[in-house]
Short mmCIF file of C-alpha atoms in Angstrom, two decimals:
data_model
loop_
_atom_site.label_atom_id
_atom_site.label_comp_id
_atom_site.label_asym_id
_atom_site.label_seq_id
_atom_site.Cartn_x
_atom_site.Cartn_y
_atom_site.Cartn_z
CA MET O 93 16.60 64.73 34.71
CA ILE O 94 18.44 61.64 36.76
CA LYS O 95 19.24 62.72 40.31
CA SER O 96 21.06 60.64 42.71
CA HIS O 97 18.02 59.94 44.93
CA HIS O 98 16.65 57.51 42.00
CA ILE O 99 19.76 55.72 40.99
CA PHE O 100 20.27 55.27 44.63
CA PHE O 101 16.64 53.56 44.78
CA LEU O 102 17.59 51.48 41.10
CA THR O 103 20.58 50.25 43.32
CA GLY O 104 18.70 49.12 45.99
CA PHE O 105 16.07 47.52 43.49
CA PHE O 106 18.41 45.20 41.45
CA PHE O 107 20.22 44.16 44.10
CA THR O 108 17.05 41.90 45.57
CA TRP O 109 16.61 40.67 41.58
CA VAL O 110 20.78 39.83 41.42
CA ILE O 111 20.25 36.91 44.19
CA PHE O 112 17.37 36.14 42.50
CA ILE O 113 19.38 34.79 39.76
CA LEU O 114 21.99 33.87 41.75
CA THR O 115 19.62 31.33 43.59
CA TRP O 116 18.07 30.60 40.96
CA GLY O 117 17.66 26.76 40.69
CA LYS O 118 18.83 26.29 44.68
CA PHE O 119 17.61 24.05 47.50
CA PRO O 120 14.91 25.57 48.96
CA PHE O 121 15.55 27.28 51.81
CA PRO O 122 13.51 27.85 55.45
CA ASP O 123 9.94 28.22 54.91
CA GLU O 124 9.40 28.04 51.08
CA GLY O 125 9.06 23.75 50.98
CA SER O 126 5.34 25.01 52.93
CA ILE O 127 4.76 28.04 50.55
CA CYS O 128 5.47 26.29 47.17
CA LEU O 129 3.20 23.46 48.82
CA ILE O 130 0.67 24.78 49.79
CA SER O 131 0.60 27.86 46.96
CA ASN O 132 0.13 24.75 44.49
CA GLY O 133 -2.54 23.23 45.76
CA LEU O 134 -4.08 26.41 46.30
CA ASN O 135 -3.76 26.86 42.19
CA HIS O 136 -5.23 23.10 42.51
CA ASN O 137 -8.25 24.24 43.65
CA LEU O 138 -7.99 23.09 46.97
CA GLU O 139 -8.19 24.42 50.76
CA MET O 140 -5.79 26.49 53.03
CA TYR O 141 -7.06 24.82 56.81
CA ARG O 142 -9.03 22.12 55.38
CA ASP O 143 -6.13 19.94 52.70
CA PHE O 144 -3.22 22.36 54.65
CA PHE O 145 -2.47 23.79 57.68
CA ASN O 146 0.41 26.26 58.96
CA GLU O 147 0.59 27.99 61.62
CA LYS O 148 1.02 31.23 59.29
CA PHE O 149 -1.62 33.21 57.87
CA PRO O 150 -2.73 32.70 54.64
CA LEU O 151 -1.78 36.12 52.83
CA VAL O 152 1.55 34.75 51.85
CA TYR O 153 -0.28 31.35 50.59
CA TYR O 154 -2.20 33.43 48.60
CA TRP O 155 0.23 35.96 47.28
CA SER O 156 2.48 33.22 46.25
CA ALA O 157 -0.51 31.51 44.67
CA PHE O 158 -0.92 34.40 43.08
CA ILE O 159 2.10 35.02 41.00
CA THR O 160 3.00 31.33 40.49
CA ARG O 161 0.15 31.10 38.57
CA PHE O 162 1.25 34.04 36.36
CA THR O 163 4.71 33.05 36.28
CA PHE O 164 7.27 30.66 37.40
CA GLY O 165 5.46 27.28 39.15
CA GLY O 166 7.49 25.86 42.28
CA LEU O 167 10.32 27.61 43.78
CA GLU O 168 11.20 30.34 41.12
CA GLY O 169 7.66 31.45 41.68
CA ALA O 170 7.12 31.03 45.54
CA ARG O 171 10.86 33.42 45.31
CA LEU O 172 9.89 35.48 42.74
CA ALA O 173 7.00 36.18 44.78
CA SER O 174 9.36 37.18 47.91
CA THR O 175 11.49 39.17 45.22
CA ILE O 176 8.94 41.50 44.43
CA PRO O 177 7.97 43.07 47.43
CA ALA O 178 11.79 42.82 48.78
CA SER O 179 13.00 44.91 46.55
CA LEU O 180 10.75 47.84 45.97
CA THR O 181 11.19 47.70 49.99
CA VAL O 182 14.88 47.66 49.78
CA GLY O 183 14.83 50.34 47.00
CA ILE O 184 12.21 52.45 48.93
CA LEU O 185 15.24 52.65 51.84
CA PHE O 186 17.78 53.59 49.30
CA TYR O 187 15.74 55.97 47.78
CA LEU O 188 14.81 57.54 51.55
CA LEU O 189 18.75 57.44 52.29
CA SER O 190 19.14 59.48 49.20
CA LYS O 191 16.88 62.50 49.85
CA SER O 192 18.03 62.00 53.52
CA THR O 193 21.46 62.62 53.67
CA LYS O 194 23.54 65.23 51.34
CA ASP O 195 27.19 62.73 52.43
CA PHE O 196 27.61 60.94 49.87
CA LYS O 197 29.77 58.50 51.56
CA LEU O 198 27.07 58.44 54.86
CA LYS O 199 25.21 57.26 51.39
CA ILE O 200 26.91 54.55 50.73
CA ILE O 201 28.18 53.26 54.12
CA PHE O 202 24.13 53.43 55.04
CA SER O 203 23.43 52.01 51.76
CA VAL O 204 26.08 48.73 52.24
CA LEU O 205 24.88 47.94 55.69
CA ILE O 206 21.45 47.01 54.53
CA LEU O 207 22.75 44.96 51.99
CA CYS O 208 24.58 43.44 54.34
CA PHE O 209 21.21 43.07 56.70
CA PHE O 210 19.40 41.52 54.07
CA VAL O 211 21.77 39.20 53.19
CA TYR O 212 22.76 38.17 56.66
CA SER O 213 19.14 38.05 57.66
CA ARG O 214 18.81 35.66 54.22
CA SER O 215 15.77 38.38 53.79
CA PHE O 216 15.92 36.60 50.01
CA ASN O 217 13.95 33.43 51.07
CA ALA O 218 10.10 32.77 50.31
CA SER O 219 8.61 34.42 54.34
CA THR O 220 5.96 35.95 54.68
CA GLU O 221 8.95 38.94 55.63
CA GLN O 222 8.97 41.24 52.57
CA LEU O 223 5.75 41.53 52.54
CA LEU O 224 5.54 42.36 56.55
CA GLY O 225 9.14 45.08 55.56
CA LEU O 226 6.90 46.09 52.42
CA ILE O 227 3.48 47.47 54.39
CA TYR O 228 5.16 48.06 57.45
CA LEU O 229 7.50 50.79 55.55
CA LEU O 230 3.98 51.79 53.67
CA ILE O 231 2.53 52.42 57.10
CA LEU O 232 6.01 54.53 58.34
CA LEU O 233 5.25 57.03 55.06
CA CYS O 234 1.77 57.06 55.32
CA ILE O 235 2.12 58.06 59.16
CA HIS O 236 4.81 61.01 58.32
CA ASN O 237 3.43 62.35 55.66
CA PRO O 238 2.65 66.04 55.94
CA LYS O 239 0.99 65.46 52.15
CA ILE O 240 -2.32 62.96 53.03
CA GLN O 241 -4.98 63.70 53.64
CA PRO O 242 -5.68 62.92 57.56
CA LYS O 243 -9.13 61.07 56.10
CA PHE O 244 -7.25 58.95 53.19
CA GLN O 245 -4.42 58.84 55.92
CA SER O 246 -6.06 56.76 58.87
CA ILE O 247 -8.10 54.85 55.39
CA ALA O 248 -4.42 53.38 54.11
CA VAL O 249 -2.99 53.25 57.82
CA GLY O 250 -6.21 51.40 59.08
CA THR O 251 -5.76 49.10 55.17
CA LEU O 252 -2.05 48.24 55.73
CA MET O 253 -2.58 47.25 59.19
CA GLY O 254 -5.13 44.54 58.24
CA ILE O 255 -3.50 43.55 55.81
CA ALA O 256 0.32 42.56 57.99
CA PHE O 257 -2.01 41.34 59.91
CA GLY O 258 -3.70 38.59 57.42
CA LEU O 259 -0.03 37.70 57.29
CA ARG O 260 1.51 37.12 60.49
CA GLN O 261 -0.20 36.49 64.06
CA PHE O 262 2.57 38.98 65.48
CA ALA O 263 1.42 41.94 63.13
CA LEU O 264 -1.53 42.74 66.49
CA LEU O 265 1.50 44.13 68.42
CA PRO O 266 2.42 46.96 65.84
CA PHE O 267 -1.68 47.44 65.61
CA LEU O 268 -2.36 47.92 69.12
CA ILE O 269 0.77 49.56 69.98
CA LEU O 270 -0.50 51.97 66.92
CA LEU O 271 -3.71 52.30 68.17
CA LEU O 272 -2.49 53.17 71.59
CA ALA O 273 0.03 55.25 70.70
CA PRO O 274 -0.14 59.49 71.13
CA TRP O 275 2.27 60.42 69.09
CA HIS O 276 0.71 60.38 65.55
CA ARG O 277 -2.44 62.36 64.23
CA ILE O 278 -3.59 58.79 62.55
CA SER O 279 -7.74 58.37 63.19
CA ARG O 280 -7.67 55.31 65.91
CA ALA O 281 -11.26 54.91 64.54
#
């Protein structure tokens, strides 16, 4: 039986794919040029920080190179690499929103606000923020889910924080806050 939260998940999930289709073949957005160039170079056996340099940490380029190697090359591949985590993030947000409130009007209002923010912030372009958004959402779900065993919870949060740091330098700040924050039961070790 399909429930309303499943419909909300699918709505959020497919919204980002609509943006992907609408921007197919369009000019590159900021960051897409460097991501395309570097991921293409990685797929042709060039090396990060030797043959290419960018201020971002390398995981976004390796993620994009992985996706472009097995799907589309170039701009569409880079957009696909950002659409996958973005669609999961928006879908999960819609799912959580649907599960947490009973008022249908409120669900619609918050869903529209999320979609407006997604479009206004240009969260559909190929950059690191889609992966970071998904990682931080998964971290919050791990921290606030009482059903997850503490040992697994700590390993999952630590691993996700490590991956986040491989994407952006500023991921160090949430790591330090989480390490020092007294309001959660995650093991500091």
